[in-house]
Short mmCIF file of N, CA and C in Angstrom, two decimals:
data_model
loop_
_atom_site.label_atom_id
_atom_site.label_comp_id
_atom_site.label_asym_id
_atom_site.label_seq_id
_atom_site.Cartn_x
_atom_site.Cartn_y
_atom_site.Cartn_z
N ILE A 1 106.65 9.20 57.44
CA ILE A 1 107.85 8.79 58.14
C ILE A 1 108.17 7.38 57.70
N ASP A 2 109.34 7.19 57.21
CA ASP A 2 109.76 5.87 56.76
C ASP A 2 110.67 5.17 57.76
N ASP A 3 111.38 5.90 58.54
CA ASP A 3 112.33 5.31 59.47
C ASP A 3 112.51 6.21 60.67
N PHE A 4 112.89 5.61 61.78
CA PHE A 4 113.22 6.38 62.97
C PHE A 4 114.72 6.28 63.20
N ASN A 5 115.27 7.24 63.86
CA ASN A 5 116.71 7.28 64.06
C ASN A 5 117.17 6.59 65.34
N TYR A 6 116.33 5.80 65.96
CA TYR A 6 116.71 5.17 67.21
C TYR A 6 116.60 3.66 67.14
N GLU A 7 116.64 3.08 65.98
CA GLU A 7 116.44 1.65 65.85
C GLU A 7 117.25 0.86 66.86
N TYR A 8 116.60 -0.14 67.43
CA TYR A 8 117.20 -1.07 68.39
C TYR A 8 117.73 -0.39 69.63
N SER A 9 117.19 0.74 69.94
CA SER A 9 117.58 1.45 71.15
C SER A 9 116.88 0.83 72.35
N ASN A 10 117.54 0.81 73.46
CA ASN A 10 116.94 0.29 74.68
C ASN A 10 116.92 1.33 75.79
N PHE A 11 116.97 2.60 75.45
CA PHE A 11 116.98 3.60 76.50
C PHE A 11 115.91 4.67 76.35
N PHE A 12 115.13 4.66 75.29
CA PHE A 12 114.09 5.66 75.10
C PHE A 12 112.87 5.32 75.94
N VAL A 13 112.23 6.32 76.44
CA VAL A 13 111.00 6.17 77.18
C VAL A 13 109.82 6.74 76.38
N THR A 14 110.07 7.76 75.60
CA THR A 14 109.02 8.45 74.86
C THR A 14 109.42 8.65 73.39
N ILE A 15 108.45 8.43 72.51
CA ILE A 15 108.57 8.85 71.11
C ILE A 15 107.58 9.99 70.96
N LYS A 16 108.07 11.17 70.64
CA LYS A 16 107.17 12.32 70.55
C LYS A 16 107.39 13.02 69.22
N TYR A 17 106.40 12.92 68.35
CA TYR A 17 106.37 13.63 67.07
C TYR A 17 105.14 14.52 67.03
N LYS A 18 104.86 15.17 68.10
CA LYS A 18 103.69 16.01 68.28
C LYS A 18 103.84 17.32 67.52
N ASN A 19 102.71 17.83 67.01
CA ASN A 19 102.68 19.14 66.35
C ASN A 19 103.59 19.25 65.13
N ASN A 20 103.46 18.30 64.22
CA ASN A 20 104.18 18.34 62.97
C ASN A 20 103.17 18.29 61.82
N LYS A 21 103.62 17.95 60.65
CA LYS A 21 102.72 17.83 59.51
C LYS A 21 102.80 16.44 58.91
N ILE A 22 102.98 15.45 59.77
CA ILE A 22 103.10 14.06 59.33
C ILE A 22 101.76 13.58 58.79
N ILE A 23 101.78 12.98 57.61
CA ILE A 23 100.56 12.49 56.95
C ILE A 23 100.40 10.99 57.11
N LYS A 24 101.51 10.26 56.99
CA LYS A 24 101.42 8.81 56.98
C LYS A 24 102.65 8.21 57.63
N ILE A 25 102.44 7.15 58.39
CA ILE A 25 103.56 6.38 58.94
C ILE A 25 103.54 5.04 58.22
N ASP A 26 104.36 4.95 57.21
CA ASP A 26 104.42 3.75 56.38
C ASP A 26 105.69 3.01 56.75
N TYR A 27 105.66 2.40 57.89
CA TYR A 27 106.89 1.96 58.52
C TYR A 27 106.63 0.77 59.42
N ASN A 28 107.53 -0.19 59.41
CA ASN A 28 107.50 -1.28 60.39
C ASN A 28 108.39 -0.87 61.54
N ALA A 29 107.85 -0.91 62.71
CA ALA A 29 108.49 -0.30 63.88
C ALA A 29 109.84 -0.89 64.23
N ALA A 30 110.70 0.01 64.68
CA ALA A 30 111.96 -0.42 65.29
C ALA A 30 111.63 -1.06 66.63
N TYR A 31 112.53 -1.83 67.12
CA TYR A 31 112.29 -2.57 68.35
C TYR A 31 112.86 -1.83 69.56
N SER A 32 112.05 -1.69 70.58
CA SER A 32 112.52 -1.21 71.85
C SER A 32 111.54 -1.62 72.93
N ASN A 33 112.03 -2.30 73.92
CA ASN A 33 111.20 -2.72 75.05
C ASN A 33 110.99 -1.61 76.06
N PHE A 34 111.66 -0.48 75.88
CA PHE A 34 111.63 0.56 76.89
C PHE A 34 110.91 1.82 76.43
N ILE A 35 110.10 1.70 75.42
CA ILE A 35 109.28 2.84 75.00
C ILE A 35 107.91 2.67 75.64
N PHE A 36 107.56 3.64 76.47
CA PHE A 36 106.32 3.57 77.22
C PHE A 36 105.29 4.61 76.79
N ASN A 37 105.69 5.57 75.99
CA ASN A 37 104.79 6.63 75.59
C ASN A 37 105.06 6.96 74.12
N ILE A 38 104.00 6.90 73.29
CA ILE A 38 104.11 7.25 71.87
C ILE A 38 103.10 8.35 71.59
N ASP A 39 103.59 9.48 71.10
CA ASP A 39 102.73 10.64 70.88
C ASP A 39 102.90 11.17 69.46
N PHE A 40 101.87 10.97 68.64
CA PHE A 40 101.79 11.52 67.29
C PHE A 40 100.61 12.49 67.19
N SER A 41 100.24 13.10 68.28
CA SER A 41 99.09 13.99 68.28
C SER A 41 99.39 15.28 67.50
N TYR A 42 98.33 15.92 67.05
CA TYR A 42 98.40 17.20 66.35
C TYR A 42 99.27 17.13 65.10
N ASN A 43 98.95 16.16 64.26
CA ASN A 43 99.57 16.03 62.95
C ASN A 43 98.47 15.99 61.90
N TYR A 44 98.78 15.47 60.74
CA TYR A 44 97.81 15.32 59.67
C TYR A 44 97.68 13.85 59.28
N LEU A 45 97.90 12.98 60.23
CA LEU A 45 97.93 11.54 59.96
C LEU A 45 96.60 11.02 59.45
N ILE A 46 96.69 10.25 58.38
CA ILE A 46 95.52 9.55 57.85
C ILE A 46 95.71 8.04 57.90
N LYS A 47 96.98 7.60 58.03
CA LYS A 47 97.25 6.16 58.00
C LYS A 47 98.49 5.81 58.80
N ILE A 48 98.40 4.68 59.49
CA ILE A 48 99.55 4.09 60.18
C ILE A 48 99.62 2.64 59.73
N ASN A 49 100.80 2.20 59.35
CA ASN A 49 101.00 0.80 58.99
C ASN A 49 100.46 -0.08 60.10
N GLU A 50 99.69 -1.10 59.75
CA GLU A 50 99.04 -1.92 60.78
C GLU A 50 100.03 -2.69 61.64
N ASN A 51 101.28 -2.78 61.26
CA ASN A 51 102.30 -3.45 62.08
C ASN A 51 103.13 -2.47 62.90
N PHE A 52 102.79 -1.20 62.87
CA PHE A 52 103.61 -0.20 63.55
C PHE A 52 103.83 -0.50 65.03
N PHE A 53 102.78 -0.85 65.76
CA PHE A 53 102.87 -1.02 67.20
C PHE A 53 103.33 -2.41 67.64
N ILE A 54 103.47 -3.32 66.72
CA ILE A 54 103.66 -4.73 67.07
C ILE A 54 104.88 -5.00 67.96
N LYS A 55 105.92 -4.22 67.85
CA LYS A 55 107.12 -4.46 68.64
C LYS A 55 107.23 -3.57 69.89
N PHE A 56 106.20 -2.81 70.15
CA PHE A 56 106.18 -1.96 71.34
C PHE A 56 105.31 -2.60 72.41
N SER A 57 105.65 -3.78 72.81
CA SER A 57 104.80 -4.59 73.68
C SER A 57 104.60 -3.99 75.07
N ARG A 58 105.47 -3.11 75.50
CA ARG A 58 105.36 -2.53 76.84
C ARG A 58 104.81 -1.11 76.86
N VAL A 59 104.41 -0.61 75.71
CA VAL A 59 103.91 0.77 75.66
C VAL A 59 102.69 0.91 76.56
N LYS A 60 102.66 2.01 77.31
CA LYS A 60 101.56 2.27 78.26
C LYS A 60 100.61 3.36 77.77
N GLU A 61 101.12 4.30 76.96
CA GLU A 61 100.31 5.42 76.51
C GLU A 61 100.52 5.66 75.02
N VAL A 62 99.40 5.82 74.29
CA VAL A 62 99.45 6.15 72.87
C VAL A 62 98.51 7.32 72.61
N TYR A 63 99.05 8.36 71.99
CA TYR A 63 98.29 9.57 71.67
C TYR A 63 98.27 9.76 70.15
N LEU A 64 97.11 9.56 69.57
CA LEU A 64 96.90 9.76 68.13
C LEU A 64 95.81 10.82 67.91
N ASN A 65 95.54 11.57 68.93
CA ASN A 65 94.48 12.58 68.86
C ASN A 65 94.87 13.75 67.96
N ASN A 66 93.83 14.43 67.49
CA ASN A 66 93.99 15.62 66.65
C ASN A 66 94.76 15.33 65.37
N ASN A 67 94.28 14.34 64.65
CA ASN A 67 94.80 13.97 63.34
C ASN A 67 93.64 13.90 62.37
N LYS A 68 93.79 13.14 61.31
CA LYS A 68 92.76 13.06 60.28
C LYS A 68 92.36 11.61 59.98
N PHE A 69 92.51 10.72 60.94
CA PHE A 69 92.13 9.33 60.76
C PHE A 69 90.62 9.22 60.58
N ASN A 70 90.21 8.36 59.63
CA ASN A 70 88.78 8.07 59.53
C ASN A 70 88.48 6.61 59.88
N ASN A 71 89.52 5.79 59.94
CA ASN A 71 89.37 4.41 60.41
C ASN A 71 90.75 3.85 60.75
N PHE A 72 90.73 2.69 61.40
CA PHE A 72 91.96 2.00 61.75
C PHE A 72 91.84 0.55 61.34
N SER A 73 92.96 -0.04 60.97
CA SER A 73 92.99 -1.48 60.73
C SER A 73 92.61 -2.19 62.02
N LYS A 74 91.86 -3.25 61.90
CA LYS A 74 91.42 -4.02 63.07
C LYS A 74 92.61 -4.55 63.87
N ASN A 75 93.76 -4.71 63.23
CA ASN A 75 94.95 -5.26 63.89
C ASN A 75 95.94 -4.20 64.38
N LEU A 76 95.61 -2.93 64.26
CA LEU A 76 96.57 -1.88 64.60
C LEU A 76 97.05 -1.97 66.04
N PHE A 77 96.16 -2.25 66.98
CA PHE A 77 96.53 -2.27 68.39
C PHE A 77 96.74 -3.69 68.92
N LYS A 78 96.97 -4.61 68.03
CA LYS A 78 97.16 -6.01 68.40
C LYS A 78 98.38 -6.18 69.31
N GLU A 79 98.20 -6.96 70.34
CA GLU A 79 99.25 -7.35 71.30
C GLU A 79 99.79 -6.19 72.13
N LEU A 80 99.02 -5.12 72.27
CA LEU A 80 99.42 -4.04 73.17
C LEU A 80 98.80 -4.30 74.55
N PHE A 81 99.21 -5.40 75.14
CA PHE A 81 98.62 -5.88 76.39
C PHE A 81 98.86 -4.94 77.56
N SER A 82 99.88 -4.10 77.51
CA SER A 82 100.22 -3.20 78.63
C SER A 82 99.63 -1.80 78.46
N LEU A 83 99.00 -1.53 77.34
CA LEU A 83 98.49 -0.18 77.07
C LEU A 83 97.42 0.22 78.09
N GLU A 84 97.60 1.40 78.69
CA GLU A 84 96.67 1.90 79.69
C GLU A 84 95.89 3.12 79.22
N ILE A 85 96.49 3.93 78.35
CA ILE A 85 95.84 5.15 77.87
C ILE A 85 95.90 5.16 76.34
N LEU A 86 94.74 5.32 75.71
CA LEU A 86 94.66 5.44 74.25
C LEU A 86 93.77 6.64 73.93
N ASN A 87 94.37 7.65 73.32
CA ASN A 87 93.63 8.86 72.96
C ASN A 87 93.50 8.93 71.45
N LEU A 88 92.26 8.76 70.98
CA LEU A 88 91.94 8.83 69.55
C LEU A 88 90.98 10.00 69.28
N SER A 89 90.91 10.94 70.18
CA SER A 89 89.96 12.04 70.06
C SER A 89 90.33 12.98 68.91
N SER A 90 89.35 13.74 68.49
CA SER A 90 89.51 14.80 67.48
C SER A 90 90.13 14.29 66.19
N ASN A 91 89.51 13.24 65.65
CA ASN A 91 89.85 12.71 64.34
C ASN A 91 88.57 12.72 63.51
N TYR A 92 88.51 11.88 62.50
CA TYR A 92 87.33 11.79 61.66
C TYR A 92 86.76 10.37 61.67
N LEU A 93 86.89 9.69 62.79
CA LEU A 93 86.40 8.32 62.91
C LEU A 93 84.88 8.31 62.80
N THR A 94 84.37 7.38 62.01
CA THR A 94 82.92 7.29 61.82
C THR A 94 82.32 6.00 62.37
N HIS A 95 83.11 4.95 62.40
CA HIS A 95 82.62 3.64 62.84
C HIS A 95 83.68 2.96 63.70
N ILE A 96 83.26 2.39 64.81
CA ILE A 96 84.18 1.66 65.69
C ILE A 96 83.81 0.18 65.56
N GLN A 97 84.76 -0.60 65.04
CA GLN A 97 84.48 -2.00 64.74
C GLN A 97 84.89 -2.93 65.88
N ILE A 98 84.15 -4.01 66.00
CA ILE A 98 84.48 -5.03 66.99
C ILE A 98 85.85 -5.62 66.66
N GLY A 99 86.62 -5.87 67.70
CA GLY A 99 87.95 -6.45 67.54
C GLY A 99 89.06 -5.43 67.62
N LEU A 100 88.76 -4.15 67.40
CA LEU A 100 89.78 -3.12 67.39
C LEU A 100 90.53 -3.04 68.72
N PHE A 101 89.81 -3.23 69.83
CA PHE A 101 90.40 -3.08 71.15
C PHE A 101 90.58 -4.41 71.88
N ASP A 102 90.44 -5.52 71.20
CA ASP A 102 90.41 -6.83 71.86
C ASP A 102 91.66 -7.18 72.68
N ASP A 103 92.82 -6.75 72.29
CA ASP A 103 94.06 -7.10 73.00
C ASP A 103 94.46 -6.09 74.07
N LEU A 104 93.65 -5.10 74.29
CA LEU A 104 94.01 -4.01 75.20
C LEU A 104 93.51 -4.31 76.62
N TYR A 105 93.98 -5.42 77.17
CA TYR A 105 93.52 -5.91 78.47
C TYR A 105 93.77 -4.94 79.61
N SER A 106 94.81 -4.14 79.53
CA SER A 106 95.18 -3.22 80.62
C SER A 106 94.61 -1.82 80.43
N LEU A 107 93.88 -1.60 79.35
CA LEU A 107 93.40 -0.25 79.04
C LEU A 107 92.51 0.30 80.14
N LYS A 108 92.86 1.51 80.60
CA LYS A 108 92.09 2.18 81.65
C LYS A 108 91.34 3.39 81.12
N HIS A 109 91.93 4.07 80.13
CA HIS A 109 91.32 5.31 79.62
C HIS A 109 91.31 5.27 78.09
N LEU A 110 90.11 5.37 77.53
CA LEU A 110 89.93 5.38 76.08
C LEU A 110 89.15 6.64 75.72
N ASP A 111 89.74 7.47 74.89
CA ASP A 111 89.10 8.72 74.48
C ASP A 111 88.78 8.68 72.99
N LEU A 112 87.49 8.64 72.69
CA LEU A 112 86.98 8.66 71.32
C LEU A 112 86.15 9.93 71.07
N SER A 113 86.29 10.92 71.91
CA SER A 113 85.49 12.13 71.80
C SER A 113 85.89 12.96 70.58
N TYR A 114 84.99 13.86 70.21
CA TYR A 114 85.23 14.81 69.11
C TYR A 114 85.58 14.11 67.80
N ASN A 115 84.84 13.07 67.48
CA ASN A 115 84.97 12.40 66.19
C ASN A 115 83.65 12.55 65.45
N LEU A 116 83.47 11.76 64.43
CA LEU A 116 82.23 11.77 63.65
C LEU A 116 81.54 10.41 63.76
N ILE A 117 81.73 9.76 64.88
CA ILE A 117 81.22 8.39 65.07
C ILE A 117 79.70 8.38 64.98
N PHE A 118 79.21 7.51 64.11
CA PHE A 118 77.76 7.32 64.02
C PHE A 118 77.37 5.90 64.41
N SER A 119 78.35 4.96 64.45
CA SER A 119 78.01 3.59 64.86
C SER A 119 79.18 2.92 65.57
N ILE A 120 78.80 2.08 66.51
CA ILE A 120 79.76 1.28 67.27
C ILE A 120 79.21 -0.15 67.26
N ASP A 121 80.04 -1.09 66.80
CA ASP A 121 79.59 -2.48 66.77
C ASP A 121 79.27 -2.98 68.18
N ASP A 122 78.29 -3.86 68.26
CA ASP A 122 77.99 -4.53 69.52
C ASP A 122 79.23 -5.28 70.00
N PHE A 123 79.41 -5.33 71.30
CA PHE A 123 80.49 -6.07 71.97
C PHE A 123 81.89 -5.49 71.70
N THR A 124 81.98 -4.30 71.17
CA THR A 124 83.28 -3.68 70.86
C THR A 124 84.15 -3.52 72.10
N PHE A 125 83.55 -3.23 73.24
CA PHE A 125 84.30 -2.93 74.46
C PHE A 125 84.34 -4.11 75.44
N GLN A 126 83.84 -5.26 75.05
CA GLN A 126 83.63 -6.37 75.98
C GLN A 126 84.90 -6.89 76.66
N LYS A 127 86.05 -6.76 76.06
CA LYS A 127 87.29 -7.28 76.64
C LYS A 127 88.06 -6.24 77.45
N LEU A 128 87.51 -5.06 77.58
CA LEU A 128 88.18 -3.96 78.29
C LEU A 128 87.78 -3.98 79.77
N LYS A 129 88.17 -5.01 80.47
CA LYS A 129 87.75 -5.24 81.86
C LYS A 129 88.34 -4.23 82.84
N ASN A 130 89.42 -3.56 82.50
CA ASN A 130 90.06 -2.58 83.40
C ASN A 130 89.71 -1.14 83.06
N LEU A 131 88.81 -0.95 82.10
CA LEU A 131 88.47 0.40 81.65
C LEU A 131 87.80 1.20 82.77
N ILE A 132 88.36 2.37 83.04
CA ILE A 132 87.82 3.28 84.04
C ILE A 132 87.06 4.40 83.37
N SER A 133 87.58 4.89 82.24
CA SER A 133 86.94 6.01 81.57
C SER A 133 86.87 5.79 80.07
N LEU A 134 85.68 6.00 79.54
CA LEU A 134 85.41 5.92 78.10
C LEU A 134 84.74 7.22 77.70
N ARG A 135 85.42 8.00 76.87
CA ARG A 135 84.86 9.29 76.42
C ARG A 135 84.33 9.15 75.00
N LEU A 136 83.06 9.45 74.85
CA LEU A 136 82.40 9.45 73.54
C LEU A 136 81.70 10.78 73.29
N ASP A 137 81.97 11.76 74.11
CA ASP A 137 81.27 13.04 74.00
C ASP A 137 81.60 13.75 72.69
N LEU A 138 80.65 14.53 72.24
CA LEU A 138 80.74 15.34 71.03
C LEU A 138 81.01 14.54 69.76
N ASN A 139 80.35 13.39 69.68
CA ASN A 139 80.21 12.65 68.42
C ASN A 139 78.76 12.91 68.01
N LEU A 140 78.54 14.00 67.33
CA LEU A 140 77.19 14.51 67.12
C LEU A 140 76.32 13.63 66.24
N ASP A 141 76.93 12.70 65.49
CA ASP A 141 76.14 11.79 64.65
C ASP A 141 75.82 10.48 65.35
N LEU A 142 76.31 10.29 66.56
CA LEU A 142 76.05 9.07 67.32
C LEU A 142 74.68 9.19 67.97
N ASN A 143 73.68 8.55 67.35
CA ASN A 143 72.32 8.68 67.87
C ASN A 143 71.63 7.35 68.12
N TYR A 144 72.37 6.23 68.01
CA TYR A 144 71.76 4.93 68.24
C TYR A 144 72.77 3.97 68.85
N LEU A 145 72.42 3.44 70.00
CA LEU A 145 73.24 2.43 70.66
C LEU A 145 72.33 1.26 71.02
N THR A 146 72.85 0.05 70.95
CA THR A 146 72.04 -1.12 71.33
C THR A 146 72.38 -1.52 72.76
N ASN A 147 71.64 -2.49 73.26
CA ASN A 147 71.90 -3.01 74.61
C ASN A 147 73.28 -3.64 74.72
N ASN A 148 73.85 -4.08 73.60
CA ASN A 148 75.12 -4.76 73.62
C ASN A 148 76.33 -3.88 73.27
N THR A 149 76.10 -2.60 73.04
CA THR A 149 77.20 -1.70 72.71
C THR A 149 78.26 -1.71 73.81
N PHE A 150 77.80 -1.67 75.05
CA PHE A 150 78.72 -1.59 76.18
C PHE A 150 78.79 -2.90 76.95
N HIS A 151 78.39 -3.98 76.32
CA HIS A 151 78.41 -5.29 76.97
C HIS A 151 79.82 -5.63 77.46
N GLY A 152 79.90 -6.08 78.71
CA GLY A 152 81.19 -6.45 79.29
C GLY A 152 81.81 -5.38 80.15
N LEU A 153 81.36 -4.13 80.00
CA LEU A 153 81.88 -3.05 80.84
C LEU A 153 81.11 -3.05 82.15
N GLU A 154 81.82 -2.80 83.22
CA GLU A 154 81.16 -2.76 84.54
C GLU A 154 81.10 -1.36 85.06
#
């Protein structure tokens, strides 16, 4: 996807490109303060431009589940201070790096289940003070966690 047809719109609440065959979003996002839900689930996505989310400062829910991601740029979720739900389940993620979730102060639900995660950096979740649910189930290669993996979570 190179462009969206709603640039500079101020009336959309949801962007839904669910159940398509999208491979890559090589795009700098259009601006809208009124988009609260972004759903690209059930596609073939392997890459999203690291600046895609930068102008969606009020987004509350992001669904990238059931795609083919194996990693994300450390800056992909930067400045998503209002994000409450992030679903990254059913991808091919293998490693979760520190810093990926640092700006997600409002995050309540993070789903990393059904991936291929074998390692998570220490202190990765330390800034997620509002997190209520963290799903890591069915990451069959995840067999080692340190004392600091979940540091900061209560």
